[in-house]
Amino acid sequence: MVKIIADSACDLKDYPGIGFETVPLTLSTEERTYVDDKSLNLHEMLDYFYSHHGKSSTACPSTQAWLDAFEGADEVYVVTITSGLSGTYNSACVARDQYIENHPEAKVCVVDSLSTGPGEVLIIEKIVELKNAGKTFEEVSSVINGYRDKLRLFFGLRSLHNLAQNGRVSKIVASAVGIMNIRILGTASKEGTIEPVAKCRGEKKLIETIVSEFKKIGFKGGKIRICHVENEALSTAIVTKLKEEFGKIDIKSILSGGLCGFYAERGGIIIGCECS
Ligand code: X90
């Protein structure tokens, strides 16, 4: 049996027509833990974290959680959030080694997205496409990292508070935001870490800057996937603008899950695109 397994930072709940599962990260304060699975209520979770003034943190899936998801499969593809910001890739690799030790006939390929959310989605969709085209494990695993390297990720955030509090971005970068109406536009570096691009005053300016960044990287109309944190209006405006600029493109937007929602924060948007 073939399984495609991603951590919950991919923001997908299901993937009909293929053996797809997600393994949750968790989000905690000293008094409560949220499991980022299908039953999570994003709105309630965000309300809780905004009303909570103590420390909050997140944790990657355990090796055992990955092993439980692998069970029953002899061909596994795992897609994880960037190893530059999370231990998730590492725990998946430990699980892969253990699984192969116990099931010597099994094949497991772990892909470090060097990205998150929509970047993971694009990789998952590519694996599905290759498998549906009848490609073998060896064929898929030999091309998938090359595909990953052609992806780009941008994000527009209203606040970097949770990223800074958890040491994922420097306090200096974070202090630049938080001012009314300022959005920070950032990108994933080649190493899968956060790289600030620009500060934008208001969403109109943010959208214009996103378009100019897409031009700068030589975007030619590849696939685009978006996740937003309760900001349908911004995602719709970005979709409209990108279609206007680049013509007929395959572009889809979804609501974020818990992990990306916590870090990108309310109003935030994350955009992944193919860029050859
Ligand atoms: O292991 C853990 O506890 C998870 C830590 C995740 C930390 C960062 C998640 C960021 C999600 C923010 C904007 C996108 C940045 C992506 C750059 C590669 C969303």
mmCIF file of C-alpha atoms and ligand atoms in Angstrom:
data_model
loop_
_atom_site.group_PDB
_atom_site.id
_atom_site.type_symbol
_atom_site.label_atom_id
_atom_site.label_comp_id
_atom_site.label_asym_id
_atom_site.label_seq_id
_atom_site.Cartn_x
_atom_site.Cartn_y
_atom_site.Cartn_z
ATOM 1 C CA MET A 1 0.000 0.000 0.000
ATOM 2 C CA VAL A 2 1.162 3.536 -0.857
ATOM 3 C CA LYS A 3 0.756 6.295 1.719
ATOM 4 C CA ILE A 4 1.475 9.998 1.475
ATOM 5 C CA ILE A 5 1.876 11.486 4.928
ATOM 6 C CA ALA A 6 2.453 15.112 5.817
ATOM 7 C CA ASP A 7 2.628 16.983 9.086
ATOM 8 C CA SER A 8 -0.287 19.244 9.926
ATOM 9 C CA ALA A 9 1.602 22.357 8.816
ATOM 10 C CA CYS A 10 0.499 21.432 5.275
ATOM 11 C CA ASP A 11 -2.975 22.764 6.189
ATOM 12 C CA LEU A 12 -4.748 19.982 4.264
ATOM 13 C CA LYS A 13 -7.366 17.959 6.092
ATOM 14 C CA ASP A 14 -7.952 15.328 3.388
ATOM 15 C CA TYR A 15 -6.752 14.399 -0.034
ATOM 16 C CA PRO A 16 -9.490 12.385 -1.719
ATOM 17 C CA GLY A 17 -8.564 9.477 -3.957
ATOM 18 C CA ILE A 18 -5.216 8.619 -2.410
ATOM 19 C CA GLY A 19 -3.945 7.166 0.874
ATOM 20 C CA PHE A 20 -3.241 10.500 2.560
ATOM 21 C CA GLU A 21 -2.806 11.208 6.263
ATOM 22 C CA THR A 22 -1.539 14.051 8.375
ATOM 23 C CA VAL A 23 0.384 13.811 11.611
ATOM 24 C CA PRO A 24 -0.339 16.689 13.987
ATOM 25 C CA LEU A 25 2.002 19.139 15.623
ATOM 26 C CA THR A 26 0.799 20.421 18.985
ATOM 27 C CA LEU A 27 0.426 23.924 20.423
ATOM 28 C CA SER A 28 0.534 24.546 24.149
ATOM 29 C CA THR A 29 0.483 26.933 27.028
ATOM 30 C CA GLU A 30 1.160 25.894 30.605
ATOM 31 C CA GLU A 31 -2.543 25.162 30.982
ATOM 32 C CA ARG A 32 -3.756 23.778 27.657
ATOM 33 C CA THR A 33 -2.647 21.741 24.629
ATOM 34 C CA TYR A 34 -4.184 21.894 21.156
ATOM 35 C CA VAL A 35 -3.636 19.000 18.776
ATOM 36 C CA ASP A 36 -3.533 20.316 15.206
ATOM 37 C CA ASP A 37 -5.824 17.695 13.688
ATOM 38 C CA LYS A 38 -9.161 17.707 11.839
ATOM 39 C CA SER A 39 -11.127 18.461 14.993
ATOM 40 C CA LEU A 40 -9.241 21.683 15.745
ATOM 41 C CA ASN A 41 -11.333 24.842 15.777
ATOM 42 C CA LEU A 42 -8.939 27.486 14.409
ATOM 43 C CA HIS A 43 -11.048 30.458 15.451
ATOM 44 C CA GLU A 44 -11.400 29.289 19.037
ATOM 45 C CA MET A 45 -7.702 28.382 19.217
ATOM 46 C CA LEU A 46 -6.602 31.817 17.995
ATOM 47 C CA ASP A 47 -8.961 33.538 20.443
ATOM 48 C CA TYR A 48 -7.452 31.491 23.229
ATOM 49 C CA PHE A 49 -3.842 32.322 22.349
ATOM 50 C CA TYR A 50 -4.648 36.036 21.970
ATOM 51 C CA SER A 51 -6.267 36.089 25.396
ATOM 52 C CA HIS A 52 -3.437 34.139 26.972
ATOM 53 C CA HIS A 53 -0.582 36.308 28.135
ATOM 54 C CA GLY A 54 1.827 33.666 29.395
ATOM 55 C CA LYS A 55 4.231 31.567 27.368
ATOM 56 C CA SER A 56 3.087 29.471 24.460
ATOM 57 C CA SER A 57 4.983 26.936 22.421
ATOM 58 C CA THR A 58 4.639 24.309 19.719
ATOM 59 C CA ALA A 59 6.022 20.799 19.388
ATOM 60 C CA CYS A 60 6.749 18.557 16.441
ATOM 61 C CA PRO A 61 5.224 15.075 16.082
ATOM 62 C CA SER A 62 6.933 12.278 17.999
ATOM 63 C CA THR A 63 8.714 9.461 16.181
ATOM 64 C CA GLN A 64 5.931 7.150 17.392
ATOM 65 C CA ALA A 65 3.241 9.342 15.825
ATOM 66 C CA TRP A 66 4.978 8.980 12.450
ATOM 67 C CA LEU A 67 5.396 5.216 12.937
ATOM 68 C CA ASP A 68 1.680 4.858 13.688
ATOM 69 C CA ALA A 69 0.856 6.699 10.456
ATOM 70 C CA PHE A 70 3.286 4.550 8.391
ATOM 71 C CA GLU A 71 1.696 1.312 9.673
ATOM 72 C CA GLY A 72 0.403 -0.950 6.934
ATOM 73 C CA ALA A 73 2.237 0.832 4.105
ATOM 74 C CA ASP A 74 5.103 -0.550 2.058
ATOM 75 C CA GLU A 75 5.688 2.643 0.089
ATOM 76 C CA VAL A 76 5.642 5.874 2.082
ATOM 77 C CA TYR A 77 6.198 9.490 1.064
ATOM 78 C CA VAL A 78 6.533 11.949 3.912
ATOM 79 C CA VAL A 79 6.413 15.718 3.446
ATOM 80 C CA THR A 80 7.474 17.902 6.365
ATOM 81 C CA ILE A 81 7.648 21.534 7.366
ATOM 82 C CA THR A 82 11.117 23.065 6.923
ATOM 83 C CA SER A 83 13.941 21.568 8.961
ATOM 84 C CA GLY A 84 15.228 25.139 9.274
ATOM 85 C CA LEU A 85 12.481 25.975 11.800
ATOM 86 C CA SER A 86 11.212 22.677 13.228
ATOM 87 C CA GLY A 87 12.371 19.285 14.474
ATOM 88 C CA THR A 88 9.587 17.626 12.444
ATOM 89 C CA TYR A 89 11.833 16.543 9.552
ATOM 90 C CA ASN A 90 14.272 15.040 12.000
ATOM 91 C CA SER A 91 11.642 13.043 13.870
ATOM 92 C CA ALA A 92 10.275 11.770 10.544
ATOM 93 C CA CYS A 93 13.779 10.606 9.532
ATOM 94 C CA VAL A 94 14.201 8.716 12.822
ATOM 95 C CA ALA A 95 10.794 7.095 12.204
ATOM 96 C CA ARG A 96 11.816 6.169 8.639
ATOM 97 C CA ASP A 97 14.956 4.397 9.864
ATOM 98 C CA GLN A 98 13.040 2.482 12.539
ATOM 99 C CA TYR A 99 10.239 1.543 10.155
ATOM 100 C CA ILE A 100 12.686 0.179 7.581
ATOM 101 C CA GLU A 101 14.479 -1.776 10.295
ATOM 102 C CA ASN A 102 11.203 -3.450 11.286
ATOM 103 C CA HIS A 103 9.859 -3.757 7.716
ATOM 104 C CA PRO A 104 12.936 -4.384 5.553
ATOM 105 C CA GLU A 105 10.817 -4.563 2.392
ATOM 106 C CA ALA A 106 9.289 -1.104 2.945
ATOM 107 C CA LYS A 107 10.443 2.050 1.162
ATOM 108 C CA VAL A 108 10.189 5.445 2.827
ATOM 109 C CA CYS A 109 11.075 8.800 1.261
ATOM 110 C CA VAL A 110 11.103 11.846 3.548
ATOM 111 C CA VAL A 111 10.993 15.236 1.830
ATOM 112 C CA ASP A 112 12.061 18.346 3.739
ATOM 113 C CA SER A 113 9.854 21.014 2.153
ATOM 114 C CA LEU A 114 12.204 23.829 3.320
ATOM 115 C CA SER A 115 8.834 25.563 3.430
ATOM 116 C CA THR A 116 5.445 25.226 5.058
ATOM 117 C CA GLY A 117 1.687 25.182 4.262
ATOM 118 C CA PRO A 118 1.243 25.827 0.526
ATOM 119 C CA GLY A 119 4.833 24.753 -0.191
ATOM 120 C CA GLU A 120 4.067 21.368 1.340
ATOM 121 C CA VAL A 121 0.801 21.206 -0.642
ATOM 122 C CA LEU A 122 2.627 21.688 -3.954
ATOM 123 C CA ILE A 123 5.029 18.849 -3.104
ATOM 124 C CA ILE A 124 2.167 16.556 -2.041
ATOM 125 C CA GLU A 125 0.291 17.311 -5.280
ATOM 126 C CA LYS A 126 3.416 16.561 -7.312
ATOM 127 C CA ILE A 127 3.850 13.187 -5.580
ATOM 128 C CA VAL A 128 0.180 12.363 -6.278
ATOM 129 C CA GLU A 129 0.637 13.374 -9.926
ATOM 130 C CA LEU A 130 3.739 11.187 -10.309
ATOM 131 C CA LYS A 131 2.116 8.199 -8.608
ATOM 132 C CA ASN A 132 -1.022 8.561 -10.753
ATOM 133 C CA ALA A 133 1.273 8.545 -13.794
ATOM 134 C CA GLY A 134 2.568 5.154 -12.624
ATOM 135 C CA LYS A 135 6.021 6.266 -11.455
ATOM 136 C CA THR A 136 7.981 3.932 -9.185
ATOM 137 C CA PHE A 137 9.312 4.788 -5.718
ATOM 138 C CA GLU A 138 12.796 5.246 -7.167
ATOM 139 C CA GLU A 139 11.534 7.575 -9.895
ATOM 140 C CA VAL A 140 9.524 9.722 -7.491
ATOM 141 C CA SER A 141 12.284 9.980 -4.906
ATOM 142 C CA SER A 142 14.887 10.882 -7.522
ATOM 143 C CA VAL A 143 12.957 13.920 -8.823
ATOM 144 C CA ILE A 144 11.034 15.247 -5.844
ATOM 145 C CA ASN A 145 13.835 17.255 -4.218
ATOM 146 C CA GLY A 146 14.550 18.892 -7.572
ATOM 147 C CA TYR A 147 10.886 19.905 -7.777
ATOM 148 C CA ARG A 148 11.052 21.245 -4.202
ATOM 149 C CA ASP A 149 14.028 23.415 -5.158
ATOM 150 C CA LYS A 150 11.950 25.156 -7.830
ATOM 151 C CA LEU A 151 9.296 26.279 -5.375
ATOM 152 C CA ARG A 152 9.140 29.671 -3.705
ATOM 153 C CA LEU A 153 7.229 30.741 -0.627
ATOM 154 C CA PHE A 154 6.095 34.230 0.370
ATOM 155 C CA PHE A 155 4.118 35.354 3.371
ATOM 156 C CA GLY A 156 2.428 38.558 4.476
ATOM 157 C CA LEU A 157 1.969 38.892 8.218
ATOM 158 C CA ARG A 158 0.472 41.455 10.563
ATOM 159 C CA SER A 159 2.512 40.309 13.511
ATOM 160 C CA LEU A 160 5.655 38.302 14.154
ATOM 161 C CA HIS A 161 4.929 38.005 17.854
ATOM 162 C CA ASN A 162 4.548 34.218 18.028
ATOM 163 C CA LEU A 163 7.481 33.612 15.694
ATOM 164 C CA ALA A 164 9.731 35.836 17.816
ATOM 165 C CA GLN A 165 8.487 34.463 21.120
ATOM 166 C CA ASN A 166 9.430 30.984 19.969
ATOM 167 C CA GLY A 167 12.809 32.005 18.613
ATOM 168 C CA ARG A 168 11.937 31.445 14.923
ATOM 169 C CA VAL A 169 12.715 35.019 13.930
ATOM 170 C CA SER A 170 14.950 37.583 15.595
ATOM 171 C CA LYS A 171 13.398 40.055 18.018
ATOM 172 C CA ILE A 172 14.896 42.865 15.924
ATOM 173 C CA VAL A 173 13.036 41.779 12.806
ATOM 174 C CA ALA A 174 9.856 41.268 14.842
ATOM 175 C CA SER A 175 9.909 44.689 16.425
ATOM 176 C CA ALA A 176 9.537 46.292 12.999
ATOM 177 C CA VAL A 177 5.932 45.098 12.825
ATOM 178 C CA GLY A 178 3.073 45.288 15.280
ATOM 179 C CA ILE A 179 2.498 48.886 14.271
ATOM 180 C CA MET A 180 -1.023 49.479 12.975
ATOM 181 C CA ASN A 181 -1.479 48.590 9.353
ATOM 182 C CA ILE A 182 2.104 47.459 8.761
ATOM 183 C CA ARG A 183 2.453 44.134 7.009
ATOM 184 C CA ILE A 184 5.728 42.334 6.768
ATOM 185 C CA LEU A 185 6.380 40.528 3.526
ATOM 186 C CA GLY A 186 8.834 37.685 3.885
ATOM 187 C CA THR A 187 10.083 34.698 1.988
ATOM 188 C CA ALA A 188 11.572 31.283 2.724
ATOM 189 C CA SER A 189 15.338 31.313 2.255
ATOM 190 C CA LYS A 190 17.086 28.476 0.398
ATOM 191 C CA GLU A 191 17.843 26.962 3.817
ATOM 192 C CA GLY A 192 14.183 27.084 4.772
ATOM 193 C CA THR A 193 14.387 29.930 7.238
ATOM 194 C CA ILE A 194 12.601 33.261 7.400
ATOM 195 C CA GLU A 195 13.922 36.115 5.294
ATOM 196 C CA PRO A 196 12.200 39.518 5.495
ATOM 197 C CA VAL A 197 11.600 41.167 2.108
ATOM 198 C CA ALA A 198 9.699 44.400 2.736
ATOM 199 C CA LYS A 199 7.487 46.331 5.077
ATOM 200 C CA CYS A 200 4.207 47.382 3.502
ATOM 201 C CA ARG A 201 1.670 49.902 4.726
ATOM 202 C CA GLY A 202 -1.744 48.310 4.233
ATOM 203 C CA GLU A 203 -2.960 45.335 2.248
ATOM 204 C CA LYS A 204 -3.146 47.156 -1.096
ATOM 205 C CA LYS A 205 0.571 47.868 -0.875
ATOM 206 C CA LEU A 206 1.204 44.294 0.278
ATOM 207 C CA ILE A 207 -0.555 42.933 -2.822
ATOM 208 C CA GLU A 208 1.420 45.266 -5.137
ATOM 209 C CA THR A 209 4.679 44.190 -3.511
ATOM 210 C CA ILE A 210 3.765 40.508 -3.855
ATOM 211 C CA VAL A 211 3.156 41.040 -7.584
ATOM 212 C CA SER A 212 6.488 42.802 -8.013
ATOM 213 C CA GLU A 213 8.283 40.008 -6.112
ATOM 214 C CA PHE A 214 6.648 37.420 -8.389
ATOM 215 C CA LYS A 215 7.981 39.369 -11.387
ATOM 216 C CA LYS A 216 11.403 39.659 -9.792
ATOM 217 C CA ILE A 217 11.732 35.893 -9.322
ATOM 218 C CA GLY A 218 10.664 35.327 -12.920
ATOM 219 C CA PHE A 219 7.315 33.709 -12.175
ATOM 220 C CA LYS A 220 5.865 32.543 -15.501
ATOM 221 C CA GLY A 221 2.468 31.195 -14.550
ATOM 222 C CA GLY A 222 3.198 28.015 -12.543
ATOM 223 C CA LYS A 223 0.863 26.574 -9.925
ATOM 224 C CA ILE A 224 0.076 28.704 -6.874
ATOM 225 C CA ARG A 225 -1.333 27.543 -3.546
ATOM 226 C CA ILE A 226 -2.333 29.912 -0.768
ATOM 227 C CA CYS A 227 -3.349 29.561 2.848
ATOM 228 C CA HIS A 228 -4.826 32.385 4.856
ATOM 229 C CA VAL A 229 -5.483 32.829 8.543
ATOM 230 C CA GLU A 230 -9.108 33.980 8.569
ATOM 231 C CA ASN A 231 -8.451 36.469 5.797
ATOM 232 C CA GLU A 232 -10.558 35.289 2.898
ATOM 233 C CA ALA A 233 -10.807 38.867 1.585
ATOM 234 C CA LEU A 234 -7.040 39.244 1.215
ATOM 235 C CA SER A 235 -6.642 35.831 -0.370
ATOM 236 C CA THR A 236 -9.407 36.593 -2.890
ATOM 237 C CA ALA A 237 -7.808 39.950 -3.703
ATOM 238 C CA ILE A 238 -4.426 38.283 -4.257
ATOM 239 C CA VAL A 239 -5.939 35.575 -6.470
ATOM 240 C CA THR A 240 -7.707 38.219 -8.579
ATOM 241 C CA LYS A 241 -4.583 40.358 -8.908
ATOM 242 C CA LEU A 242 -2.293 37.451 -9.798
ATOM 243 C CA LYS A 243 -4.753 36.268 -12.472
ATOM 244 C CA GLU A 244 -4.879 39.796 -13.853
ATOM 245 C CA GLU A 245 -1.086 39.969 -14.049
ATOM 246 C CA PHE A 246 -0.219 36.447 -15.147
ATOM 247 C CA GLY A 247 -3.307 35.259 -17.029
ATOM 248 C CA LYS A 248 -4.843 31.848 -16.655
ATOM 249 C CA ILE A 249 -3.118 30.196 -13.693
ATOM 250 C CA ASP A 250 -3.850 27.173 -11.529
ATOM 251 C CA ILE A 251 -4.371 28.900 -8.192
ATOM 252 C CA LYS A 252 -6.234 27.732 -5.082
ATOM 253 C CA SER A 253 -6.638 29.062 -1.598
ATOM 254 C CA ILE A 254 -7.549 27.389 1.686
ATOM 255 C CA LEU A 255 -7.946 28.305 5.354
ATOM 256 C CA SER A 256 -4.838 27.529 7.376
ATOM 257 C CA GLY A 257 -4.624 24.817 9.971
ATOM 258 C CA GLY A 258 -3.537 25.368 13.552
ATOM 259 C CA LEU A 259 0.242 25.435 13.220
ATOM 260 C CA CYS A 260 0.469 27.924 10.362
ATOM 261 C CA GLY A 261 -2.422 29.846 11.916
ATOM 262 C CA PHE A 262 -0.576 30.249 15.193
ATOM 263 C CA TYR A 263 2.663 31.427 13.597
ATOM 264 C CA ALA A 264 1.298 33.423 10.645
ATOM 265 C CA GLU A 265 -1.301 34.897 13.046
ATOM 266 C CA ARG A 266 -4.755 36.255 12.320
ATOM 267 C CA GLY A 267 -4.932 38.028 8.988
ATOM 268 C CA GLY A 268 -1.754 36.390 7.742
ATOM 269 C CA ILE A 269 -1.286 34.842 4.323
ATOM 270 C CA ILE A 270 1.182 32.297 2.955
ATOM 271 C CA ILE A 271 1.710 31.811 -0.787
ATOM 272 C CA GLY A 272 3.608 28.991 -2.442
ATOM 273 C CA CYS A 273 4.394 28.934 -6.150
ATOM 274 C CA GLU A 274 6.193 26.927 -8.798
ATOM 275 C CA CYS A 275 8.973 28.922 -10.329
ATOM 276 C CA SER A 276 11.141 27.229 -12.929
HETATM 277 O O1 X90 B 1 8.511 22.193 15.659
HETATM 278 C C1 X90 B 1 7.697 23.095 15.948
HETATM 279 O O2 X90 B 1 7.355 23.312 17.102
HETATM 280 C C2 X90 B 1 7.115 23.908 14.811
HETATM 281 C C3 X90 B 1 7.819 25.175 14.594
HETATM 282 C C4 X90 B 1 7.385 25.933 13.369
HETATM 283 C C5 X90 B 1 7.930 27.302 13.278
HETATM 284 C C6 X90 B 1 7.603 28.158 12.129
HETATM 285 C C7 X90 B 1 6.328 27.958 11.400
HETATM 286 C C8 X90 B 1 6.016 29.101 10.458
HETATM 287 C C9 X90 B 1 4.649 29.035 9.852
HETATM 288 C C10 X90 B 1 4.931 31.520 9.236
HETATM 289 C C11 X90 B 1 5.349 32.089 7.952
HETATM 290 C C12 X90 B 1 6.031 31.189 6.997
HETATM 291 C C13 X90 B 1 7.513 31.040 7.188
HETATM 292 C C14 X90 B 1 8.103 29.890 6.407
HETATM 293 C C15 X90 B 1 9.552 30.004 6.161
HETATM 294 C C16 X90 B 1 10.200 28.747 5.680
HETATM 295 C C17 X90 B 1 4.133 30.248 9.182
#
